[in-house]
mmCIF file of C-alpha atoms and ligand atoms in Angstrom:
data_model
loop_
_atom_site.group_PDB
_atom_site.id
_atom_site.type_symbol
_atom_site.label_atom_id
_atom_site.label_comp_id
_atom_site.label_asym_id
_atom_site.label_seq_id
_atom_site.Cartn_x
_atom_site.Cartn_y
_atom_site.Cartn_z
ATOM 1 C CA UNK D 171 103.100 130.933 121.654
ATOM 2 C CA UNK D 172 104.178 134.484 123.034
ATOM 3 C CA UNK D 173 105.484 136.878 120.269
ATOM 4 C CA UNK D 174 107.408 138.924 123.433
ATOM 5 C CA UNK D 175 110.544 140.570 122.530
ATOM 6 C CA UNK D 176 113.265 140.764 125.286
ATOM 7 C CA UNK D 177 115.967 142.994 124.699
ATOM 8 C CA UNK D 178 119.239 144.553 126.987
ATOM 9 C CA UNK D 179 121.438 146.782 127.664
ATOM 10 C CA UNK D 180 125.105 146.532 128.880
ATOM 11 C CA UNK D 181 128.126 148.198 129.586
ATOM 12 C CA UNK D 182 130.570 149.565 132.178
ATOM 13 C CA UNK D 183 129.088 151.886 134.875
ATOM 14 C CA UNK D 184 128.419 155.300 133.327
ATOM 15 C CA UNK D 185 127.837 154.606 130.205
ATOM 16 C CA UNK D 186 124.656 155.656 129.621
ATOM 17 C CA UNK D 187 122.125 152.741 129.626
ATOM 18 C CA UNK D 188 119.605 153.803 131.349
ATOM 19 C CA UNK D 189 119.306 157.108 129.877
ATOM 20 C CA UNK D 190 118.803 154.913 126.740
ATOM 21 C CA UNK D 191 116.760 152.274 128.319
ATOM 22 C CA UNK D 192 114.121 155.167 128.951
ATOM 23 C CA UNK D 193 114.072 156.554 125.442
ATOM 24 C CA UNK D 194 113.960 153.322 123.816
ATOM 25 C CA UNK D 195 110.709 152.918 126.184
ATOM 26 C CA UNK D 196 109.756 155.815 125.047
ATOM 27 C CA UNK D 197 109.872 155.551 121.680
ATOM 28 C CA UNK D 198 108.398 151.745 121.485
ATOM 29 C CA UNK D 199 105.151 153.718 123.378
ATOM 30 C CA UNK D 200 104.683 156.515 121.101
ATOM 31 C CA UNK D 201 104.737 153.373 117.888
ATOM 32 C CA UNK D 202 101.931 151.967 119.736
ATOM 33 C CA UNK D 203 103.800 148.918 120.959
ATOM 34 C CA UNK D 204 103.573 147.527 124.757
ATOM 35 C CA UNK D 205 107.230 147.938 126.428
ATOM 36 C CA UNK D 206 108.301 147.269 129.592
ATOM 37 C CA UNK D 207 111.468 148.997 131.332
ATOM 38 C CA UNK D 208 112.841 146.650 134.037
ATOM 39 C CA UNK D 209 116.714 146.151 135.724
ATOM 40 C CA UNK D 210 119.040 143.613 137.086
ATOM 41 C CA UNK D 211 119.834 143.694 140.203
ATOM 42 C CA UNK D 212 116.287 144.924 141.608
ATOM 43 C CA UNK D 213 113.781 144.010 139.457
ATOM 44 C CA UNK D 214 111.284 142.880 142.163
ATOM 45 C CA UNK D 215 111.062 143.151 145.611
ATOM 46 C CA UNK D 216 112.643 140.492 146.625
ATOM 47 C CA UNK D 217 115.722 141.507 144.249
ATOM 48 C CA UNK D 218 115.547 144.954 145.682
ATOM 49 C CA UNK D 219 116.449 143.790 149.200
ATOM 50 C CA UNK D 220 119.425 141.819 147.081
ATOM 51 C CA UNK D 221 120.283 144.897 145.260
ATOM 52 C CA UNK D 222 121.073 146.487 148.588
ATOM 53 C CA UNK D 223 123.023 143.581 149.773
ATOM 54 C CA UNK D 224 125.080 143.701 146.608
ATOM 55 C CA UNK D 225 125.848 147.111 146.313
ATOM 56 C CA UNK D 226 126.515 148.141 149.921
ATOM 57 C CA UNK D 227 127.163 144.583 151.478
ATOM 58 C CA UNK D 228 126.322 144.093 155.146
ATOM 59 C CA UNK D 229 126.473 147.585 155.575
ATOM 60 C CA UNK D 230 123.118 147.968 154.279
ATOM 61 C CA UNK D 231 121.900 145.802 156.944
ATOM 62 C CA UNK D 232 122.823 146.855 160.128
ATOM 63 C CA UNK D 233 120.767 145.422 162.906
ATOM 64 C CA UNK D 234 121.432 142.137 161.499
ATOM 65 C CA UNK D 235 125.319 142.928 161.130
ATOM 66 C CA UNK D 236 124.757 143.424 164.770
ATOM 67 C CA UNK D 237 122.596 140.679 166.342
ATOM 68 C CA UNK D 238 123.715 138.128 163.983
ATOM 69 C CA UNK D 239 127.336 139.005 164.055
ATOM 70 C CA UNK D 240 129.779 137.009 165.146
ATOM 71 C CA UNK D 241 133.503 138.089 166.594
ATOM 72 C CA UNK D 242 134.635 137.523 162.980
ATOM 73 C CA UNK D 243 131.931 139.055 160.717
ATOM 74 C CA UNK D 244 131.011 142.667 161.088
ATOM 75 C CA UNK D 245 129.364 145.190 158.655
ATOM 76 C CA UNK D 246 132.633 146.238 157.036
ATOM 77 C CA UNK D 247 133.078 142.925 155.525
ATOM 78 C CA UNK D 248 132.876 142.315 152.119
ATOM 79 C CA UNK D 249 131.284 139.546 150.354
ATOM 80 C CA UNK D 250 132.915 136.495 149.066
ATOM 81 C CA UNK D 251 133.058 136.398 145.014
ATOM 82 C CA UNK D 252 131.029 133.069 144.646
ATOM 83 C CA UNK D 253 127.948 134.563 147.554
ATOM 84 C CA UNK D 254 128.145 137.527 145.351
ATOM 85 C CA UNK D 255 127.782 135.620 142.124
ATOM 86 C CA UNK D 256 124.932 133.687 143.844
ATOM 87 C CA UNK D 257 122.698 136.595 144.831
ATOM 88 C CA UNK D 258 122.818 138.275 141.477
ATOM 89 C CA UNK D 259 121.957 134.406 140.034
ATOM 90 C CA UNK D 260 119.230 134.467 142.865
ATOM 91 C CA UNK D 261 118.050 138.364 142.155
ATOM 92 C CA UNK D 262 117.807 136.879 138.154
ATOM 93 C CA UNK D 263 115.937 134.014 138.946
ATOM 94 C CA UNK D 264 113.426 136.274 140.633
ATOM 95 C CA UNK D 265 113.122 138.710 138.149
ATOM 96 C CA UNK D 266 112.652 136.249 135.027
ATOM 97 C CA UNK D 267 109.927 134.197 137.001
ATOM 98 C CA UNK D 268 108.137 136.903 138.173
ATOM 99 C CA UNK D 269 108.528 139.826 136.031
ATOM 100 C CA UNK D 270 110.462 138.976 132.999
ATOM 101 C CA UNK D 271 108.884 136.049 131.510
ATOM 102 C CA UNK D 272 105.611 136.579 132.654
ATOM 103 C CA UNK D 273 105.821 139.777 130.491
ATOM 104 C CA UNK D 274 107.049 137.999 127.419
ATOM 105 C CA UNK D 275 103.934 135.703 127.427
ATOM 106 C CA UNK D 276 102.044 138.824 127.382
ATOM 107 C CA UNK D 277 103.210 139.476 124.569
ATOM 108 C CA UNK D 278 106.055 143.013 125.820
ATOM 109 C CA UNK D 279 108.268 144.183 124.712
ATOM 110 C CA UNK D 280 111.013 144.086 128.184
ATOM 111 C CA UNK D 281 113.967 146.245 127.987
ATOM 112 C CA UNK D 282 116.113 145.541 130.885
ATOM 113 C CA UNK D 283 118.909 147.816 132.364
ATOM 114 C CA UNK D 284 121.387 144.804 132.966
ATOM 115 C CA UNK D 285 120.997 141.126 132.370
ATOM 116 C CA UNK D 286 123.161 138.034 131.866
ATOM 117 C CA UNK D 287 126.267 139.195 130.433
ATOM 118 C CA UNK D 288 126.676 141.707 133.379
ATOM 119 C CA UNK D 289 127.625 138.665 135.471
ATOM 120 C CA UNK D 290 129.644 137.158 132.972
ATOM 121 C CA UNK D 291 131.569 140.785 132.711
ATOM 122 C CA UNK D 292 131.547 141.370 136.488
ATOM 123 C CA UNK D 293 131.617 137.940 138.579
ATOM 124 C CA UNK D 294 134.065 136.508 136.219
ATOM 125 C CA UNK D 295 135.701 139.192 134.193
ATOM 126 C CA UNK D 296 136.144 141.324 137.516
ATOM 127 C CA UNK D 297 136.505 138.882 139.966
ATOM 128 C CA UNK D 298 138.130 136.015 138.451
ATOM 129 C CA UNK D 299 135.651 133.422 138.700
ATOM 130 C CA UNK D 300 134.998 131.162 135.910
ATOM 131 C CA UNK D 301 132.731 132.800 132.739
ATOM 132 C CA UNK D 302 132.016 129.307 132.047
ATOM 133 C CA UNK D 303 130.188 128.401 135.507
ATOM 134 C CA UNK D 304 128.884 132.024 135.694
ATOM 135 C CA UNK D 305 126.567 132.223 132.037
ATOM 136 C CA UNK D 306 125.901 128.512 133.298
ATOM 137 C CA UNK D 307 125.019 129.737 136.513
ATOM 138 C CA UNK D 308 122.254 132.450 135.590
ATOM 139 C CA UNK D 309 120.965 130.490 132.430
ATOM 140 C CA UNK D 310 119.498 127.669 135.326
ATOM 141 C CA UNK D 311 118.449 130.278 137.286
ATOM 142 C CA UNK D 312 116.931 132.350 134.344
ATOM 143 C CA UNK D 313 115.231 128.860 132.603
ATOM 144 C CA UNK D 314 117.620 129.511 129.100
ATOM 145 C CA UNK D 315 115.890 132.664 128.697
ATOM 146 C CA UNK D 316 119.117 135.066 126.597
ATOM 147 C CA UNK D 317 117.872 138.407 124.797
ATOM 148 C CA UNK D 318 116.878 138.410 121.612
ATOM 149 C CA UNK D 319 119.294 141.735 121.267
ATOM 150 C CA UNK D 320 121.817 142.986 123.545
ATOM 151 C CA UNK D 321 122.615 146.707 122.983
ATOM 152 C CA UNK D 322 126.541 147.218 124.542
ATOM 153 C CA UNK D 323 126.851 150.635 125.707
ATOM 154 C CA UNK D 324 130.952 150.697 125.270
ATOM 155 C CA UNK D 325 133.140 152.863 126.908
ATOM 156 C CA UNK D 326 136.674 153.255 129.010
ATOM 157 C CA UNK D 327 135.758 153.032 132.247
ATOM 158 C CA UNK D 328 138.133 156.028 132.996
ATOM 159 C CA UNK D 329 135.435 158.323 130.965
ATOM 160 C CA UNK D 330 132.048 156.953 131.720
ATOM 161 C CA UNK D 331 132.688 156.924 135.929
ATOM 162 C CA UNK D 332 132.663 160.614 135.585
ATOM 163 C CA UNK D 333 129.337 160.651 134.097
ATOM 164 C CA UNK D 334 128.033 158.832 137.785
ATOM 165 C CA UNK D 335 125.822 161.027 139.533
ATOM 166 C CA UNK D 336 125.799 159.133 142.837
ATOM 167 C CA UNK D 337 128.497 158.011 145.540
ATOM 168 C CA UNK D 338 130.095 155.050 144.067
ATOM 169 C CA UNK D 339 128.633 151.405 145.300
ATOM 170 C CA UNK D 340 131.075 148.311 146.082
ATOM 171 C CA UNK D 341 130.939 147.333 142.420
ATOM 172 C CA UNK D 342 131.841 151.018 140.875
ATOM 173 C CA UNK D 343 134.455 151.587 143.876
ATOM 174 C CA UNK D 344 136.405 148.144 142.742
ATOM 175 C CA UNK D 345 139.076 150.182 141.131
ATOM 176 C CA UNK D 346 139.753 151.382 137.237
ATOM 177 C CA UNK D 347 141.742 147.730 136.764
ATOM 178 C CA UNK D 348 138.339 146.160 137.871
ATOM 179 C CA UNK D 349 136.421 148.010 135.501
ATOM 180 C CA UNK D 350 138.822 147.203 132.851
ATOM 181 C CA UNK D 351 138.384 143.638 132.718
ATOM 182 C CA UNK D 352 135.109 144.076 133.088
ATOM 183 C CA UNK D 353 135.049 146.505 130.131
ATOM 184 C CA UNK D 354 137.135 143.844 128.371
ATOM 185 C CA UNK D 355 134.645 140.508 129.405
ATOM 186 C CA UNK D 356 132.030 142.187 127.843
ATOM 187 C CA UNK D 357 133.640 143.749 124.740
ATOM 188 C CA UNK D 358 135.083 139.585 124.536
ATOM 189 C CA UNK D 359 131.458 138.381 124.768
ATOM 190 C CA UNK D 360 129.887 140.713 122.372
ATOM 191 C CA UNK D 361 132.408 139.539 120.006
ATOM 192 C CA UNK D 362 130.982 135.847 120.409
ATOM 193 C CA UNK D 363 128.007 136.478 120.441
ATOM 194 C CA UNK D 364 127.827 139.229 116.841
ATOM 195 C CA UNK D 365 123.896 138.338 115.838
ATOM 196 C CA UNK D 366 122.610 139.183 119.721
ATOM 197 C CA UNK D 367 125.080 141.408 120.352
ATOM 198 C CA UNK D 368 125.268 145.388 118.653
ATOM 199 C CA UNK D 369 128.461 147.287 120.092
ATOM 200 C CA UNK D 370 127.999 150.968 120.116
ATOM 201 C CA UNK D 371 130.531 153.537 120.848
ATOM 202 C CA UNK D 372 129.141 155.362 124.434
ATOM 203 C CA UNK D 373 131.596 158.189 124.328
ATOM 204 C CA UNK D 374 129.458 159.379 121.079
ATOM 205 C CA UNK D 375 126.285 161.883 122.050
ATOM 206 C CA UNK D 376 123.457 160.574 123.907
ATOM 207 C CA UNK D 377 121.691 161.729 120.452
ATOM 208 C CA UNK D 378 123.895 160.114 118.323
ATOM 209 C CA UNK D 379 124.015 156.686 120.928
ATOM 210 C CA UNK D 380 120.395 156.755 120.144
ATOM 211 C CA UNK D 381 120.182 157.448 116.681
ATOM 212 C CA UNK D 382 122.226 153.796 116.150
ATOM 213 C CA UNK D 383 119.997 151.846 118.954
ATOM 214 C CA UNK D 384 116.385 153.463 117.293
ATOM 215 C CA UNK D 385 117.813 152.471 114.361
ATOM 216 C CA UNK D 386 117.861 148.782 115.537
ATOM 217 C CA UNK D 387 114.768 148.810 116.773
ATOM 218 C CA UNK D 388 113.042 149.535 114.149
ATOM 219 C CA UNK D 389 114.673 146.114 112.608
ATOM 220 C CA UNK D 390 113.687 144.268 115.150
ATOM 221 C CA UNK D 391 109.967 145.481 115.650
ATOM 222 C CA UNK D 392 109.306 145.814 112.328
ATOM 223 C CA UNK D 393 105.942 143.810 111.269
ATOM 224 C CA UNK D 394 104.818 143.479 115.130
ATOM 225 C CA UNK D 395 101.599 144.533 115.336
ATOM 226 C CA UNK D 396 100.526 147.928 117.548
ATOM 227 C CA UNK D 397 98.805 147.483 120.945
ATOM 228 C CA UNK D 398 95.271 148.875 119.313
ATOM 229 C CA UNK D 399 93.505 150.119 122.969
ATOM 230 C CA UNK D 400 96.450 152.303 122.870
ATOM 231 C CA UNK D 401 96.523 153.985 119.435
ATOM 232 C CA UNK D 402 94.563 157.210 118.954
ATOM 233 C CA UNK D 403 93.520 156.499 115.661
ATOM 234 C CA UNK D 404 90.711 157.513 113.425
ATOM 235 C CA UNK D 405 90.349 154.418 111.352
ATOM 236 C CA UNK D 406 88.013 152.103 113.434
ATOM 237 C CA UNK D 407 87.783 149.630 110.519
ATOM 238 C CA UNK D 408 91.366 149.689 110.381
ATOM 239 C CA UNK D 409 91.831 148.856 114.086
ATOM 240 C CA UNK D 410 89.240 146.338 114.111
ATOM 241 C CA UNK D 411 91.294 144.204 110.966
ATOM 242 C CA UNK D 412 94.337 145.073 112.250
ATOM 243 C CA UNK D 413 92.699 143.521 115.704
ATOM 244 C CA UNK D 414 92.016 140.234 113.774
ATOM 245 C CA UNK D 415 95.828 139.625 112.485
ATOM 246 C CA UNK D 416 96.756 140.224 115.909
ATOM 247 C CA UNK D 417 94.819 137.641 116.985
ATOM 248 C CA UNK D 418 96.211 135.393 114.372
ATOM 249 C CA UNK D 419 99.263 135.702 114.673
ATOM 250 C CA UNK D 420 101.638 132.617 115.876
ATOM 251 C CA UNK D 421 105.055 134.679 115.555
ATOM 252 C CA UNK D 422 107.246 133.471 117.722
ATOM 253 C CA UNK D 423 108.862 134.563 120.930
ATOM 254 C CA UNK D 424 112.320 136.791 120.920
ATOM 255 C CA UNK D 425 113.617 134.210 123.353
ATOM 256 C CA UNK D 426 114.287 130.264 123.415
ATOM 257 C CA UNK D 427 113.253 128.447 126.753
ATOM 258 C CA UNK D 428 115.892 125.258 127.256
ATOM 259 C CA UNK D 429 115.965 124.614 131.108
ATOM 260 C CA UNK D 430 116.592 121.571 131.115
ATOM 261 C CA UNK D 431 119.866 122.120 129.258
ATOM 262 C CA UNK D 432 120.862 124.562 130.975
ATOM 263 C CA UNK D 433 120.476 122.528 134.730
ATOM 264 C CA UNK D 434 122.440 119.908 133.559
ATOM 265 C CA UNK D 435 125.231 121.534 131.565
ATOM 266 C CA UNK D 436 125.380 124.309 134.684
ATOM 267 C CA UNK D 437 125.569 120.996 136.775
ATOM 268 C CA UNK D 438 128.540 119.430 134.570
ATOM 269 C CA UNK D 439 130.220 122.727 134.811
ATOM 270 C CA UNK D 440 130.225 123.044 138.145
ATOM 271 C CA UNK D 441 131.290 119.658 138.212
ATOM 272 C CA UNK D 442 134.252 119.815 136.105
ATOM 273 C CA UNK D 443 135.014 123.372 137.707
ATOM 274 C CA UNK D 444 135.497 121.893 141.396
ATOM 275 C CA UNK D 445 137.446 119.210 139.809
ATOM 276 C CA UNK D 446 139.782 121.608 138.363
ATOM 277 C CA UNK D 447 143.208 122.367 140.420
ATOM 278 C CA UNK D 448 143.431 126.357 140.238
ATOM 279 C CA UNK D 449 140.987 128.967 138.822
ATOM 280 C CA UNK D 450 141.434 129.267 135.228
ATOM 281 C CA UNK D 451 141.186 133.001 135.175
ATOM 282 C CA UNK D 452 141.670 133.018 131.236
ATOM 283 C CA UNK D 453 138.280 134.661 130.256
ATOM 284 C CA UNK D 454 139.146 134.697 126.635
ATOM 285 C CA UNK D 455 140.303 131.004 126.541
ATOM 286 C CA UNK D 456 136.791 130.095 128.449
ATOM 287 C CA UNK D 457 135.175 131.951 126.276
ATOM 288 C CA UNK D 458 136.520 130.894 123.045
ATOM 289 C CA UNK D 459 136.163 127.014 124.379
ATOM 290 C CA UNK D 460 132.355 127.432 124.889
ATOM 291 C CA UNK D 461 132.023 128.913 121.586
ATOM 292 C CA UNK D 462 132.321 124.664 121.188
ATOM 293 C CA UNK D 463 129.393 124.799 123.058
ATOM 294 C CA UNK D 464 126.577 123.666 120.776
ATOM 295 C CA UNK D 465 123.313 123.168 123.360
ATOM 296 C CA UNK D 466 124.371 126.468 124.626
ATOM 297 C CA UNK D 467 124.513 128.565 121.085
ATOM 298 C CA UNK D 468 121.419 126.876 120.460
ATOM 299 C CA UNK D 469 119.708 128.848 123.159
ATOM 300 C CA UNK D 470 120.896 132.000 121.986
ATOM 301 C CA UNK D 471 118.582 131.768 118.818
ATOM 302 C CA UNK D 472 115.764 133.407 119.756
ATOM 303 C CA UNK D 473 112.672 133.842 118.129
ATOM 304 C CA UNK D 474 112.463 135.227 114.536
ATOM 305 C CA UNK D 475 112.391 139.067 114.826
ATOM 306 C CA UNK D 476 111.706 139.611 110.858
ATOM 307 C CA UNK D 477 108.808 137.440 111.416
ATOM 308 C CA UNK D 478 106.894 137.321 108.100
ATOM 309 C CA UNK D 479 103.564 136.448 109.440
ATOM 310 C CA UNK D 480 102.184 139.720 108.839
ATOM 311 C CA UNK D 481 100.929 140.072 105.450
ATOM 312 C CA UNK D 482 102.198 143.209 103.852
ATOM 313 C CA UNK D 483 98.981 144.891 103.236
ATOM 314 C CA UNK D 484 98.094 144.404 107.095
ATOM 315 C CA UNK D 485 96.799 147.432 108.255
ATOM 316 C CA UNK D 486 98.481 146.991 111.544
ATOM 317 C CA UNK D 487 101.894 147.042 109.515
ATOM 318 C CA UNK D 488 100.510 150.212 108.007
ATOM 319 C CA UNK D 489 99.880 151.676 110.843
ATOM 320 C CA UNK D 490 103.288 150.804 112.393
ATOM 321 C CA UNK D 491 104.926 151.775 108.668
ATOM 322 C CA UNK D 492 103.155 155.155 108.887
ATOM 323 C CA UNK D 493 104.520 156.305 112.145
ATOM 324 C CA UNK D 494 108.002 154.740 111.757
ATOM 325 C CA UNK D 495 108.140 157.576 108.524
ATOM 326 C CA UNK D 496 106.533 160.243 110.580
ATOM 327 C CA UNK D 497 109.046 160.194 112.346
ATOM 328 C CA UNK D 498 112.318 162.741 111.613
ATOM 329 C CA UNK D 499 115.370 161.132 112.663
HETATM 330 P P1 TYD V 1770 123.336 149.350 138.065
HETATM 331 O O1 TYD V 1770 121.921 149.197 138.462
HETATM 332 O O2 TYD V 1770 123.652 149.574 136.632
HETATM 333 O O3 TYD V 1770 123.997 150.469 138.961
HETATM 334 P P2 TYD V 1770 123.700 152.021 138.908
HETATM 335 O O4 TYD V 1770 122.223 152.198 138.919
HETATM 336 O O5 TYD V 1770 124.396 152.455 140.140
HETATM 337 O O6 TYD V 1770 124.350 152.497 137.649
HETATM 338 O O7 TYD V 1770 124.142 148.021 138.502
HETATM 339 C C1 TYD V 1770 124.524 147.841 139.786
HETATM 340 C C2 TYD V 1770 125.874 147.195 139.846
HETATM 341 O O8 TYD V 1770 125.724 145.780 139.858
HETATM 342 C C3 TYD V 1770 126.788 147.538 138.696
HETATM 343 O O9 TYD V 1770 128.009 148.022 139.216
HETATM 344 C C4 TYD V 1770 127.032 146.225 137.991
HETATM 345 C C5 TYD V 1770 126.713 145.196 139.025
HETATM 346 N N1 TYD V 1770 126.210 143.919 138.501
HETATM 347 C C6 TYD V 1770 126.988 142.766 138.638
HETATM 348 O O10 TYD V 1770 128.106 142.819 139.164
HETATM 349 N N2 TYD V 1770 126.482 141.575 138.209
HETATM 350 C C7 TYD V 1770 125.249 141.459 137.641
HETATM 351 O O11 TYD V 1770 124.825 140.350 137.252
HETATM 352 C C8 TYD V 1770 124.464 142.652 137.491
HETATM 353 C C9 TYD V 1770 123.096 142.583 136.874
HETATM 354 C C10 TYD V 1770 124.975 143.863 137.944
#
């Protein structure tokens, strides 16, 4: 079984994630761990052309605005919620199958700018589709997969836009009540979700942001074993033992694969969602109801992060223990 850990990073646009995203990376590399920096939308290359379609709508395709056109559709046109909630379902599907997953089984640790809950926050929260149908939405397209950890970048949308460095897309031109909610979904479904979810206060330093999220880490990788070809190390014997455990070890995965619950209950909520008369557009009372939810919480126990395996004396958990202290915080 794959020991991979998969961890994200929320929060309203601006708020620093992928600043963070890129020193986590960083950091996991220089402990001798494999990490992997990805993103939602545009994770592959298939979710890049959906990333453009997303952000900039039809606009971003113009021949086909024009020789597929009709009278009533033309560039300017926006998208409706529910094709929007679609392609970002269709740009995660992608990504897990291809990228995500795959990387897990390695073995990675994947840090992805964006995931799950951005859907929730946005497609619901924003646009007043049901939370409900949306997590049920991405978890059949993502196979169950949910982060192990969730770091939420949190911040009043009226501070972090000014931190953009780029001319707003359709999403971060929706208007401050827009980002609001969605500032609110997110805030709801960290608060449901405490033992995946860490909230962290994005108006703080980039330093002091860190500080909180390095601190995590160093929870959650804590006994995992260092990718030996990559440490410059001295100690051949060592390496070689610390080789062997690797090769042991049967931790499990920071992730819990249930499919097959997910299609069905995504296929009951859809269901029960066309059967309803008007949009419920409560987030918080959707929310709280699915906390009901059972199969559902079930797949948001991942694998066990303070896996034991190792045995103290490992010399790969030296290794690891040694540079954690080197380090000056
Ligand atoms: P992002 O890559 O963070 O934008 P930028 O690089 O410009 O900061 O995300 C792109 C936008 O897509 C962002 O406004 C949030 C939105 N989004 C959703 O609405 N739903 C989703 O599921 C995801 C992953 C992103």
């Amino acid at each position: 079984m794959s020991d991979g850990l998969f961890i994200s990073f929320e929060g309203v646009d601006g708020a620093g994630k992928t600043t963070q995203v890129q020193r986590a990376h960083d950091y996991l590399q220089e402990c001798g761990l494999r990490s992997q920096v990805t993103r939602e939308p545009g994770g592959t290359p298939v979710g890049l052309t959906i990333r453009e379609l997303v952000l900039h709508g039809l606009a971003a395709f113009p021949s086909v605005a024009v020789t597929g056109g009709t009278d009533v559709v033309d560039a300017s046109d926006d998208l409706a919620p529910r094709t929007e909630a679609l392609l970002y379902a269709a740009d995660r599907a992608e990504h897990v199958a291809q990228v995500v997953r795959p990387a897990l089984d390695r073995g990675d640790i994947v840090l992805c700018d964006r995931y799950l809950d951005s859907s929730v926050a946005y497609q619901a929260g924003g646009r007043d589709l049901s939370a409900d149908v949306i997590r049920r939405l991405s978890l059949w397209a993502s196979q169950g997969l949910l982060p192990k950890r969730t770091y939420l970048l949190d911040a009043d949308p009226s501070q972090s836009k000014s931190r953009l460095d780029h001319e707003p897309d359709r999403l971060e031109s929706a208007g401050d009540d827009f980002q609001q909610h969605v500032r609110q979904a997110f805030l709801q479904l960290a608060q449901r979700e405490p033992d995946r979810f860490l909230v962290i206060d994005a108006t703080q330093s980039i330093d002091r942001v860190w500080q909180v999220i390095q601190d995590d880490l160093d929870k959650l990788i804590e006994g995992r074993e260092p990718d030996l070809p990559q440490v410059d190390d001295e100690n051949d014997d060592a390496d070689a033992d610390a080789q062997d455990d690797a090769d042991d070890d049967e931790s499990t995965a920071g992730y819990e694969d249930d499919g097959q619950d997910a299609e069905s209950d995504w296929t009951e909520a859809a269901d029960r969602s066309d059967q309803a008369s008007e949009a419920d557009d409560d987030l918080q009372g959707q929310l709280d109801d699915e906390q009901d939810d059972q199969s559902m919480d079930a797949e948001t126990v991942g694998g066990d992060a303070d896996d034991d395996s190792i045995p103290v004396d490992s010399p790969a958990r030296w290794l690891l223990r040694s540079r954690l202290l080197r380090k000056t915080r």
